[in-house]
């Protein structure tokens, strides 16, 4: 599996002073969803560390009672690192609430980078190809 989907219900404790989903909570859920994708792909969650968040952009608010779905997929695989793209939407809408990329590093028991041996399969469509191209430009 090269992708994962995670859902969260926005509750009162997740709201900011404007009464909408707190950006910090969304960022937490986003990193967690991308981590789950990486953990499933590598089958070794204990060997994954988050290195960098790239351009997490918040495009629209979410409110109490909304169901946030975060779709994630592997878009780049280096020798010891890999990049996961995530996209969050609410209530089965096509409107993107937030999206961005996260780089993870695969490490040994001493925390040193080691090869993960992940291989990208060919892009299934133009959208996936575009995401991969964007990921290849990240540093």
mmCIF file of N, CA and C in Angstrom:
data_model
loop_
_atom_site.group_PDB
_atom_site.id
_atom_site.type_symbol
_atom_site.label_atom_id
_atom_site.label_comp_id
_atom_site.label_asym_id
_atom_site.label_seq_id
_atom_site.Cartn_x
_atom_site.Cartn_y
_atom_site.Cartn_z
ATOM 1 N N UNK A 1 0.846 -1.180 0.000
ATOM 2 C CA UNK A 1 0.000 0.000 0.000
ATOM 3 C C UNK A 1 0.890 1.242 0.000
ATOM 4 N N UNK A 2 0.681 2.141 -0.915
ATOM 5 C CA UNK A 2 1.471 3.364 -1.045
ATOM 6 C C UNK A 2 0.696 4.603 -0.622
ATOM 7 N N UNK A 3 -0.449 4.404 0.019
ATOM 8 C CA UNK A 3 -1.273 5.528 0.464
ATOM 9 C C UNK A 3 -2.000 5.132 1.746
ATOM 10 N N UNK A 4 -2.559 6.139 2.398
ATOM 11 C CA UNK A 4 -3.347 5.899 3.608
ATOM 12 C C UNK A 4 -4.365 7.017 3.743
ATOM 13 N N UNK A 5 -5.452 6.715 4.434
ATOM 14 C CA UNK A 5 -6.487 7.713 4.700
ATOM 15 C C UNK A 5 -6.815 7.666 6.190
ATOM 16 N N UNK A 6 -6.863 8.852 6.801
ATOM 17 C CA UNK A 6 -7.151 8.981 8.224
ATOM 18 C C UNK A 6 -8.254 10.017 8.383
ATOM 19 N N UNK A 7 -9.200 9.764 9.307
ATOM 20 C CA UNK A 7 -10.297 10.716 9.534
ATOM 21 C C UNK A 7 -10.343 11.139 10.998
ATOM 22 N N UNK A 8 -10.783 12.382 11.213
ATOM 23 C CA UNK A 8 -10.944 12.941 12.561
ATOM 24 C C UNK A 8 -12.242 13.732 12.619
ATOM 25 N N UNK A 9 -12.905 13.669 13.753
ATOM 26 C CA UNK A 9 -14.080 14.490 14.025
ATOM 27 C C UNK A 9 -13.617 15.745 14.751
ATOM 28 N N UNK A 10 -14.011 16.927 14.256
ATOM 29 C CA UNK A 10 -13.657 18.183 14.919
ATOM 30 C C UNK A 10 -14.576 18.360 16.122
ATOM 31 N N UNK A 11 -13.967 18.395 17.312
ATOM 32 C CA UNK A 11 -14.712 18.543 18.564
ATOM 33 C C UNK A 11 -14.439 19.924 19.160
ATOM 34 N N UNK A 12 -15.199 20.282 20.175
ATOM 35 C CA UNK A 12 -15.075 21.605 20.802
ATOM 36 C C UNK A 12 -13.641 21.891 21.254
ATOM 37 N N UNK A 13 -12.956 20.888 21.775
ATOM 38 C CA UNK A 13 -11.586 21.069 22.246
ATOM 39 C C UNK A 13 -10.570 21.296 21.141
ATOM 40 N N UNK A 14 -10.977 21.120 19.885
ATOM 41 C CA UNK A 14 -10.082 21.310 18.741
ATOM 42 C C UNK A 14 -10.166 22.719 18.158
ATOM 43 N N UNK A 15 -11.043 23.555 18.729
ATOM 44 C CA UNK A 15 -11.318 24.873 18.149
ATOM 45 C C UNK A 15 -10.402 25.960 18.703
ATOM 46 N N UNK A 16 -10.198 26.988 17.884
ATOM 47 C CA UNK A 16 -9.427 28.154 18.309
ATOM 48 C C UNK A 16 -10.367 29.252 18.810
ATOM 49 N N UNK A 17 -9.841 30.432 19.039
ATOM 50 C CA UNK A 17 -10.637 31.547 19.554
ATOM 51 C C UNK A 17 -11.629 32.104 18.528
ATOM 52 N N UNK A 18 -11.531 31.667 17.279
ATOM 53 C CA UNK A 18 -12.494 32.063 16.245
ATOM 54 C C UNK A 18 -13.632 31.048 16.112
ATOM 55 N N UNK A 19 -13.521 29.945 16.836
ATOM 56 C CA UNK A 19 -14.533 28.903 16.750
ATOM 57 C C UNK A 19 -14.338 27.962 15.575
ATOM 58 N N UNK A 20 -13.147 27.997 14.971
ATOM 59 C CA UNK A 20 -12.828 27.086 13.870
ATOM 60 C C UNK A 20 -11.672 26.180 14.299
ATOM 61 N N UNK A 21 -11.398 25.164 13.496
ATOM 62 C CA UNK A 21 -10.340 24.207 13.822
ATOM 63 C C UNK A 21 -9.004 24.928 14.003
ATOM 64 N N UNK A 22 -8.374 24.697 15.151
ATOM 65 C CA UNK A 22 -7.070 25.271 15.475
ATOM 66 C C UNK A 22 -6.023 24.725 14.504
ATOM 67 N N UNK A 23 -5.238 25.621 13.911
ATOM 68 C CA UNK A 23 -4.229 25.215 12.923
ATOM 69 C C UNK A 23 -3.231 24.223 13.510
ATOM 70 N N UNK A 24 -2.888 24.390 14.781
ATOM 71 C CA UNK A 24 -1.961 23.459 15.422
ATOM 72 C C UNK A 24 -2.509 22.045 15.494
ATOM 73 N N UNK A 25 -3.811 21.916 15.738
ATOM 74 C CA UNK A 25 -4.442 20.594 15.775
ATOM 75 C C UNK A 25 -4.437 19.978 14.371
ATOM 76 N N UNK A 26 -4.761 20.807 13.357
ATOM 77 C CA UNK A 26 -4.753 20.306 11.981
ATOM 78 C C UNK A 26 -3.350 19.858 11.598
ATOM 79 N N UNK A 27 -2.336 20.631 11.986
ATOM 80 C CA UNK A 27 -0.955 20.253 11.692
ATOM 81 C C UNK A 27 -0.592 18.931 12.373
ATOM 82 N N UNK A 28 -1.037 18.756 13.618
ATOM 83 C CA UNK A 28 -0.790 17.502 14.342
ATOM 84 C C UNK A 28 -1.416 16.323 13.604
ATOM 85 N N UNK A 29 -2.682 16.478 13.214
ATOM 86 C CA UNK A 29 -3.372 15.406 12.495
ATOM 87 C C UNK A 29 -2.695 15.123 11.158
ATOM 88 N N UNK A 30 -2.241 16.182 10.504
ATOM 89 C CA UNK A 30 -1.599 16.063 9.198
ATOM 90 C C UNK A 30 -0.306 15.248 9.304
ATOM 91 N N UNK A 31 0.540 15.611 10.262
ATOM 92 C CA UNK A 31 1.799 14.881 10.455
ATOM 93 C C UNK A 31 1.515 13.427 10.817
ATOM 94 N N UNK A 32 0.542 13.210 11.686
ATOM 95 C CA UNK A 32 0.183 11.854 12.093
ATOM 96 C C UNK A 32 -0.279 11.018 10.894
ATOM 97 N N UNK A 33 -1.122 11.587 10.049
ATOM 98 C CA UNK A 33 -1.620 10.856 8.876
ATOM 99 C C UNK A 33 -0.477 10.516 7.925
ATOM 100 N N UNK A 34 0.422 11.471 7.698
ATOM 101 C CA UNK A 34 1.567 11.211 6.820
ATOM 102 C C UNK A 34 2.491 10.162 7.431
ATOM 103 N N UNK A 35 2.665 10.210 8.760
ATOM 104 C CA UNK A 35 3.468 9.202 9.445
ATOM 105 C C UNK A 35 2.851 7.814 9.267
ATOM 106 N N UNK A 36 1.540 7.715 9.423
ATOM 107 C CA UNK A 36 0.857 6.426 9.265
ATOM 108 C C UNK A 36 1.100 5.871 7.866
ATOM 109 N N UNK A 37 1.032 6.729 6.863
ATOM 110 C CA UNK A 37 1.307 6.294 5.491
ATOM 111 C C UNK A 37 2.725 5.729 5.397
ATOM 112 N N UNK A 38 3.705 6.470 5.920
ATOM 113 C CA UNK A 38 5.089 6.000 5.894
ATOM 114 C C UNK A 38 5.290 4.720 6.679
ATOM 115 N N UNK A 39 4.618 4.605 7.817
ATOM 116 C CA UNK A 39 4.732 3.403 8.645
ATOM 117 C C UNK A 39 4.181 2.183 7.919
ATOM 118 N N UNK A 40 3.076 2.353 7.231
ATOM 119 C CA UNK A 40 2.494 1.237 6.478
ATOM 120 C C UNK A 40 3.396 0.826 5.318
ATOM 121 N N UNK A 41 3.982 1.808 4.657
ATOM 122 C CA UNK A 41 4.834 1.511 3.503
ATOM 123 C C UNK A 41 6.104 0.783 3.931
ATOM 124 N N UNK A 42 6.765 1.297 4.966
ATOM 125 C CA UNK A 42 8.034 0.701 5.397
ATOM 126 C C UNK A 42 7.845 -0.527 6.276
ATOM 127 N N UNK A 43 6.693 -0.624 6.912
ATOM 128 C CA UNK A 43 6.386 -1.684 7.872
ATOM 129 C C UNK A 43 7.287 -1.632 9.108
ATOM 130 N N UNK A 44 7.932 -0.471 9.326
ATOM 131 C CA UNK A 44 8.804 -0.289 10.492
ATOM 132 C C UNK A 44 8.623 1.121 11.057
ATOM 133 N N UNK A 45 7.500 1.379 11.737
ATOM 134 C CA UNK A 45 7.268 2.729 12.264
ATOM 135 C C UNK A 45 8.345 3.188 13.244
ATOM 136 N N UNK A 46 8.981 2.256 13.916
ATOM 137 C CA UNK A 46 10.025 2.617 14.875
ATOM 138 C C UNK A 46 11.265 3.187 14.189
ATOM 139 N N UNK A 47 11.358 3.033 12.870
ATOM 140 C CA UNK A 47 12.528 3.499 12.122
ATOM 141 C C UNK A 47 12.282 4.800 11.361
ATOM 142 N N UNK A 48 11.144 5.448 11.603
ATOM 143 C CA UNK A 48 10.803 6.662 10.860
ATOM 144 C C UNK A 48 10.870 7.875 11.778
ATOM 145 N N UNK A 49 11.555 8.924 11.303
ATOM 146 C CA UNK A 49 11.547 10.208 12.005
ATOM 147 C C UNK A 49 11.158 11.300 11.016
ATOM 148 N N UNK A 50 10.422 12.278 11.516
ATOM 149 C CA UNK A 50 9.984 13.403 10.690
ATOM 150 C C UNK A 50 11.131 14.401 10.592
ATOM 151 N N UNK A 51 11.496 14.766 9.377
ATOM 152 C CA UNK A 51 12.580 15.715 9.164
ATOM 153 C C UNK A 51 12.064 17.124 8.896
ATOM 154 N N UNK A 52 11.058 17.224 8.017
ATOM 155 C CA UNK A 52 10.652 18.566 7.592
ATOM 156 C C UNK A 52 9.239 18.572 7.035
ATOM 157 N N UNK A 53 8.531 19.657 7.354
ATOM 158 C CA UNK A 53 7.223 19.928 6.761
ATOM 159 C C UNK A 53 7.441 20.960 5.662
ATOM 160 N N UNK A 54 6.911 20.706 4.478
ATOM 161 C CA UNK A 54 7.083 21.621 3.352
ATOM 162 C C UNK A 54 5.740 22.243 2.989
ATOM 163 N N UNK A 55 5.625 23.528 3.153
ATOM 164 C CA UNK A 55 4.487 24.273 2.625
ATOM 165 C C UNK A 55 3.117 23.806 3.063
ATOM 166 N N UNK A 56 2.945 23.453 4.323
ATOM 167 C CA UNK A 56 1.599 23.103 4.788
ATOM 168 C C UNK A 56 0.751 24.358 4.694
ATOM 169 N N UNK A 57 -0.229 24.321 3.838
ATOM 170 C CA UNK A 57 -1.053 25.493 3.559
ATOM 171 C C UNK A 57 -2.485 25.224 3.999
ATOM 172 N N UNK A 58 -3.038 26.181 4.737
ATOM 173 C CA UNK A 58 -4.423 26.096 5.192
ATOM 174 C C UNK A 58 -5.278 26.930 4.246
ATOM 175 N N UNK A 59 -6.199 26.289 3.548
ATOM 176 C CA UNK A 59 -6.971 26.944 2.495
ATOM 177 C C UNK A 59 -8.390 27.313 2.888
ATOM 178 N N UNK A 60 -8.953 26.635 3.869
ATOM 179 C CA UNK A 60 -10.348 26.868 4.263
ATOM 180 C C UNK A 60 -10.521 26.428 5.716
ATOM 181 N N UNK A 61 -11.488 27.009 6.425
ATOM 182 C CA UNK A 61 -11.710 26.631 7.823
ATOM 183 C C UNK A 61 -12.535 25.352 7.956
ATOM 184 N N UNK A 62 -12.454 24.762 9.136
ATOM 185 C CA UNK A 62 -13.315 23.636 9.497
ATOM 186 C C UNK A 62 -13.997 23.999 10.811
ATOM 187 N N UNK A 63 -15.183 23.473 11.009
ATOM 188 C CA UNK A 63 -15.995 23.815 12.173
ATOM 189 C C UNK A 63 -16.292 22.589 13.026
ATOM 190 N N UNK A 64 -16.752 22.838 14.248
ATOM 191 C CA UNK A 64 -17.144 21.757 15.149
ATOM 192 C C UNK A 64 -18.167 20.874 14.442
ATOM 193 N N UNK A 65 -17.941 19.574 14.510
ATOM 194 C CA UNK A 65 -18.838 18.611 13.879
ATOM 195 C C UNK A 65 -18.393 18.165 12.499
ATOM 196 N N UNK A 66 -17.463 18.896 11.885
ATOM 197 C CA UNK A 66 -16.957 18.476 10.575
ATOM 198 C C UNK A 66 -16.117 17.212 10.724
ATOM 199 N N UNK A 67 -16.147 16.386 9.705
ATOM 200 C CA UNK A 67 -15.281 15.207 9.653
ATOM 201 C C UNK A 67 -14.173 15.514 8.658
ATOM 202 N N UNK A 68 -12.951 15.523 9.158
ATOM 203 C CA UNK A 68 -11.779 15.830 8.346
ATOM 204 C C UNK A 68 -11.168 14.515 7.871
ATOM 205 N N UNK A 69 -10.983 14.396 6.569
ATOM 206 C CA UNK A 69 -10.350 13.222 5.992
ATOM 207 C C UNK A 69 -9.023 13.651 5.384
ATOM 208 N N UNK A 70 -7.958 12.975 5.783
ATOM 209 C CA UNK A 70 -6.626 13.288 5.270
ATOM 210 C C UNK A 70 -6.157 12.112 4.424
ATOM 211 N N UNK A 71 -5.991 12.372 3.130
ATOM 212 C CA UNK A 71 -5.487 11.370 2.192
ATOM 213 C C UNK A 71 -3.996 11.605 2.005
ATOM 214 N N UNK A 72 -3.215 10.548 2.084
ATOM 215 C CA UNK A 72 -1.763 10.657 1.984
ATOM 216 C C UNK A 72 -1.224 9.655 0.980
ATOM 217 N N UNK A 73 -0.084 10.009 0.392
ATOM 218 C CA UNK A 73 0.548 9.077 -0.541
ATOM 219 C C UNK A 73 2.036 9.355 -0.665
ATOM 220 N N UNK A 74 2.784 8.306 -0.930
ATOM 221 C CA UNK A 74 4.218 8.416 -1.171
ATOM 222 C C UNK A 74 4.426 9.084 -2.522
ATOM 223 N N UNK A 75 5.246 10.156 -2.547
ATOM 224 C CA UNK A 75 5.482 10.856 -3.810
ATOM 225 C C UNK A 75 6.961 10.939 -4.184
ATOM 226 N N UNK A 76 7.847 10.616 -3.251
ATOM 227 C CA UNK A 76 9.279 10.613 -3.573
ATOM 228 C C UNK A 76 9.983 9.644 -2.638
ATOM 229 N N UNK A 77 10.940 8.906 -3.195
ATOM 230 C CA UNK A 77 11.738 7.982 -2.394
ATOM 231 C C UNK A 77 13.205 8.169 -2.743
ATOM 232 N N UNK A 78 13.975 8.663 -1.779
ATOM 233 C CA UNK A 78 15.422 8.751 -1.931
ATOM 234 C C UNK A 78 16.045 7.477 -1.390
ATOM 235 N N UNK A 79 17.309 7.542 -1.001
ATOM 236 C CA UNK A 79 17.970 6.352 -0.464
ATOM 237 C C UNK A 79 17.595 6.119 0.998
ATOM 238 N N UNK A 80 17.607 7.203 1.805
ATOM 239 C CA UNK A 80 17.277 7.076 3.228
ATOM 240 C C UNK A 80 16.063 7.907 3.622
ATOM 241 N N UNK A 81 15.622 8.774 2.730
ATOM 242 C CA UNK A 81 14.466 9.626 3.031
ATOM 243 C C UNK A 81 13.344 9.371 2.035
ATOM 244 N N UNK A 82 12.163 9.825 2.412
ATOM 245 C CA UNK A 82 11.023 9.747 1.503
ATOM 246 C C UNK A 82 10.062 10.874 1.837
ATOM 247 N N UNK A 83 9.251 11.239 0.843
ATOM 248 C CA UNK A 83 8.311 12.343 1.013
ATOM 249 C C UNK A 83 6.892 11.830 0.831
ATOM 250 N N UNK A 84 6.036 12.233 1.757
ATOM 251 C CA UNK A 84 4.613 11.912 1.717
ATOM 252 C C UNK A 84 3.842 13.201 1.443
ATOM 253 N N UNK A 85 2.893 13.138 0.523
ATOM 254 C CA UNK A 85 1.990 14.264 0.266
ATOM 255 C C UNK A 85 0.696 13.996 1.016
ATOM 256 N N UNK A 86 0.154 15.032 1.635
ATOM 257 C CA UNK A 86 -1.121 14.915 2.327
ATOM 258 C C UNK A 86 -2.095 15.978 1.862
ATOM 259 N N UNK A 87 -3.370 15.597 1.850
ATOM 260 C CA UNK A 87 -4.441 16.521 1.443
ATOM 261 C C UNK A 87 -5.621 16.284 2.366
ATOM 262 N N UNK A 88 -6.087 17.366 3.014
ATOM 263 C CA UNK A 88 -7.208 17.272 3.950
ATOM 264 C C UNK A 88 -8.453 17.913 3.354
ATOM 265 N N UNK A 89 -9.582 17.232 3.511
ATOM 266 C CA UNK A 89 -10.880 17.742 3.065
ATOM 267 C C UNK A 89 -11.881 17.495 4.190
ATOM 268 N N UNK A 90 -13.046 18.139 4.093
ATOM 269 C CA UNK A 90 -14.050 17.931 5.145
ATOM 270 C C UNK A 90 -15.365 17.448 4.552
ATOM 271 N N UNK A 91 -16.033 16.597 5.299
ATOM 272 C CA UNK A 91 -17.390 16.149 4.979
ATOM 273 C C UNK A 91 -17.545 15.662 3.540
ATOM 274 N N UNK A 92 -16.578 14.884 3.063
ATOM 275 C CA UNK A 92 -16.610 14.317 1.707
ATOM 276 C C UNK A 92 -16.650 15.369 0.610
ATOM 277 N N UNK A 93 -16.161 16.555 0.892
ATOM 278 C CA UNK A 93 -16.113 17.640 -0.089
ATOM 279 C C UNK A 93 -14.824 17.544 -0.896
ATOM 280 N N UNK A 94 -14.824 18.112 -2.077
ATOM 281 C CA UNK A 94 -13.600 18.161 -2.872
ATOM 282 C C UNK A 94 -12.763 19.392 -2.532
ATOM 283 N N UNK A 95 -13.302 20.279 -1.688
ATOM 284 C CA UNK A 95 -12.559 21.466 -1.270
ATOM 285 C C UNK A 95 -11.392 21.057 -0.377
ATOM 286 N N UNK A 96 -10.195 21.477 -0.740
ATOM 287 C CA UNK A 96 -9.008 21.135 0.036
ATOM 288 C C UNK A 96 -8.860 22.117 1.196
ATOM 289 N N UNK A 97 -8.921 21.584 2.419
ATOM 290 C CA UNK A 97 -8.725 22.414 3.615
ATOM 291 C C UNK A 97 -7.255 22.746 3.816
ATOM 292 N N UNK A 98 -6.416 21.755 3.628
ATOM 293 C CA UNK A 98 -4.978 21.924 3.827
ATOM 294 C C UNK A 98 -4.257 20.873 3.005
ATOM 295 N N UNK A 99 -3.062 21.219 2.557
ATOM 296 C CA UNK A 99 -2.232 20.233 1.880
ATOM 297 C C UNK A 99 -0.772 20.624 2.008
ATOM 298 N N UNK A 100 0.094 19.643 1.784
ATOM 299 C CA UNK A 100 1.522 19.881 1.879
ATOM 300 C C UNK A 100 2.292 18.570 1.825
ATOM 301 N N UNK A 101 3.588 18.680 2.009
ATOM 302 C CA UNK A 101 4.493 17.538 1.926
ATOM 303 C C UNK A 101 5.266 17.407 3.238
ATOM 304 N N UNK A 102 5.612 16.186 3.578
ATOM 305 C CA UNK A 102 6.453 15.943 4.753
ATOM 306 C C UNK A 102 7.563 14.969 4.372
ATOM 307 N N UNK A 103 8.795 15.331 4.740
ATOM 308 C CA UNK A 103 9.939 14.452 4.525
ATOM 309 C C UNK A 103 10.213 13.668 5.800
ATOM 310 N N UNK A 104 10.360 12.367 5.630
ATOM 311 C CA UNK A 104 10.728 11.474 6.725
ATOM 312 C C UNK A 104 12.071 10.837 6.398
ATOM 313 N N UNK A 105 12.811 10.480 7.433
ATOM 314 C CA UNK A 105 14.074 9.772 7.271
ATOM 315 C C UNK A 105 13.947 8.419 7.958
ATOM 316 N N UNK A 106 14.484 7.419 7.305
ATOM 317 C CA UNK A 106 14.498 6.061 7.829
ATOM 318 C C UNK A 106 15.809 5.896 8.593
ATOM 319 N N UNK A 107 15.741 5.472 9.861
ATOM 320 C CA UNK A 107 16.941 5.412 10.702
ATOM 321 C C UNK A 107 17.122 4.037 11.350
ATOM 322 N N UNK A 108 18.368 3.783 11.755
ATOM 323 C CA UNK A 108 18.657 2.546 12.478
ATOM 324 C C UNK A 108 18.397 2.759 13.972
ATOM 325 N N UNK A 109 18.717 1.764 14.796
ATOM 326 C CA UNK A 109 18.435 1.842 16.234
ATOM 327 C C UNK A 109 19.265 2.904 16.953
ATOM 328 N N UNK A 110 20.293 3.437 16.291
ATOM 329 C CA UNK A 110 21.103 4.511 16.874
ATOM 330 C C UNK A 110 20.701 5.888 16.328
ATOM 331 N N UNK A 111 19.666 5.917 15.500
ATOM 332 C CA UNK A 111 19.200 7.181 14.945
ATOM 333 C C UNK A 111 19.953 7.650 13.717
ATOM 334 N N UNK A 112 20.785 6.797 13.156
ATOM 335 C CA UNK A 112 21.549 7.143 11.951
ATOM 336 C C UNK A 112 20.746 6.745 10.713
ATOM 337 N N UNK A 113 20.741 7.606 9.679
ATOM 338 C CA UNK A 113 19.998 7.265 8.456
ATOM 339 C C UNK A 113 20.469 5.943 7.857
ATOM 340 N N UNK A 114 19.504 5.168 7.385
ATOM 341 C CA UNK A 114 19.840 3.915 6.703
ATOM 342 C C UNK A 114 18.902 3.746 5.513
ATOM 343 N N UNK A 115 19.299 2.943 4.575
ATOM 344 C CA UNK A 115 18.512 2.731 3.357
ATOM 345 C C UNK A 115 17.179 2.072 3.690
ATOM 346 N N UNK A 116 16.126 2.572 3.061
ATOM 347 C CA UNK A 116 14.785 2.015 3.285
ATOM 348 C C UNK A 116 14.349 1.075 2.167
ATOM 349 N N UNK A 117 15.004 1.128 1.026
ATOM 350 C CA UNK A 117 14.720 0.260 -0.124
ATOM 351 C C UNK A 117 13.321 0.443 -0.711
ATOM 352 N N UNK A 118 12.728 1.623 -0.550
ATOM 353 C CA UNK A 118 11.428 1.899 -1.166
ATOM 354 C C UNK A 118 11.619 2.210 -2.644
ATOM 355 N N UNK A 119 10.682 1.756 -3.448
ATOM 356 C CA UNK A 119 10.706 2.021 -4.882
ATOM 357 C C UNK A 119 9.346 2.579 -5.279
ATOM 358 N N UNK A 120 9.359 3.693 -6.008
ATOM 359 C CA UNK A 120 8.103 4.269 -6.498
ATOM 360 C C UNK A 120 7.631 3.507 -7.725
ATOM 361 N N UNK A 121 6.375 3.168 -7.749
ATOM 362 C CA UNK A 121 5.783 2.588 -8.953
ATOM 363 C C UNK A 121 5.453 3.745 -9.886
ATOM 364 N N UNK A 122 5.294 3.509 -11.181
ATOM 365 C CA UNK A 122 4.963 4.607 -12.096
ATOM 366 C C UNK A 122 3.693 5.340 -11.656
ATOM 367 N N UNK A 123 3.679 6.645 -11.899
ATOM 368 C CA UNK A 123 2.516 7.466 -11.546
ATOM 369 C C UNK A 123 1.279 6.946 -12.267
ATOM 370 N N UNK A 124 0.168 6.887 -11.540
ATOM 371 C CA UNK A 124 -1.078 6.344 -12.086
ATOM 372 C C UNK A 124 -1.819 7.341 -12.965
ATOM 373 N N UNK A 125 -1.547 8.648 -12.761
ATOM 374 C CA UNK A 125 -2.255 9.673 -13.533
ATOM 375 C C UNK A 125 -1.447 10.970 -13.515
ATOM 376 N N UNK A 126 -1.965 11.987 -14.211
ATOM 377 C CA UNK A 126 -1.246 13.259 -14.306
ATOM 378 C C UNK A 126 -1.166 13.984 -12.965
ATOM 379 N N UNK A 127 -2.193 13.863 -12.140
ATOM 380 C CA UNK A 127 -2.173 14.504 -10.825
ATOM 381 C C UNK A 127 -1.036 13.942 -9.984
ATOM 382 N N UNK A 128 -0.916 12.629 -9.975
ATOM 383 C CA UNK A 128 0.158 11.986 -9.222
ATOM 384 C C UNK A 128 1.524 12.371 -9.788
ATOM 385 N N UNK A 129 1.640 12.431 -11.102
ATOM 386 C CA UNK A 129 2.897 12.829 -11.733
ATOM 387 C C UNK A 129 3.267 14.259 -11.345
ATOM 388 N N UNK A 130 2.284 15.136 -11.288
ATOM 389 C CA UNK A 130 2.520 16.529 -10.900
ATOM 390 C C UNK A 130 2.973 16.626 -9.445
ATOM 391 N N UNK A 131 2.347 15.860 -8.560
ATOM 392 C CA UNK A 131 2.756 15.847 -7.151
ATOM 393 C C UNK A 131 4.200 15.372 -7.013
ATOM 394 N N UNK A 132 4.562 14.369 -7.774
ATOM 395 C CA UNK A 132 5.925 13.842 -7.720
ATOM 396 C C UNK A 132 6.928 14.869 -8.236
ATOM 397 N N UNK A 133 6.544 15.575 -9.286
ATOM 398 C CA UNK A 133 7.419 16.623 -9.813
ATOM 399 C C UNK A 133 7.619 17.721 -8.767
ATOM 400 N N UNK A 134 6.537 18.129 -8.113
ATOM 401 C CA UNK A 134 6.638 19.145 -7.061
ATOM 402 C C UNK A 134 7.506 18.650 -5.904
ATOM 403 N N UNK A 135 7.351 17.395 -5.532
ATOM 404 C CA UNK A 135 8.146 16.827 -4.438
ATOM 405 C C UNK A 135 9.626 16.783 -4.797
ATOM 406 N N UNK A 136 9.929 16.539 -6.059
ATOM 407 C CA UNK A 136 11.335 16.455 -6.474
ATOM 408 C C UNK A 136 12.047 17.801 -6.372
ATOM 409 N N UNK A 137 11.298 18.890 -6.302
ATOM 410 C CA UNK A 137 11.877 20.237 -6.197
ATOM 411 C C UNK A 137 12.105 20.668 -4.750
ATOM 412 N N UNK A 138 11.628 19.879 -3.797
ATOM 413 C CA UNK A 138 11.761 20.239 -2.384
ATOM 414 C C UNK A 138 13.156 19.915 -1.880
ATOM 415 N N UNK A 139 13.622 20.711 -0.931
ATOM 416 C CA UNK A 139 14.944 20.424 -0.353
ATOM 417 C C UNK A 139 14.830 20.219 1.144
#
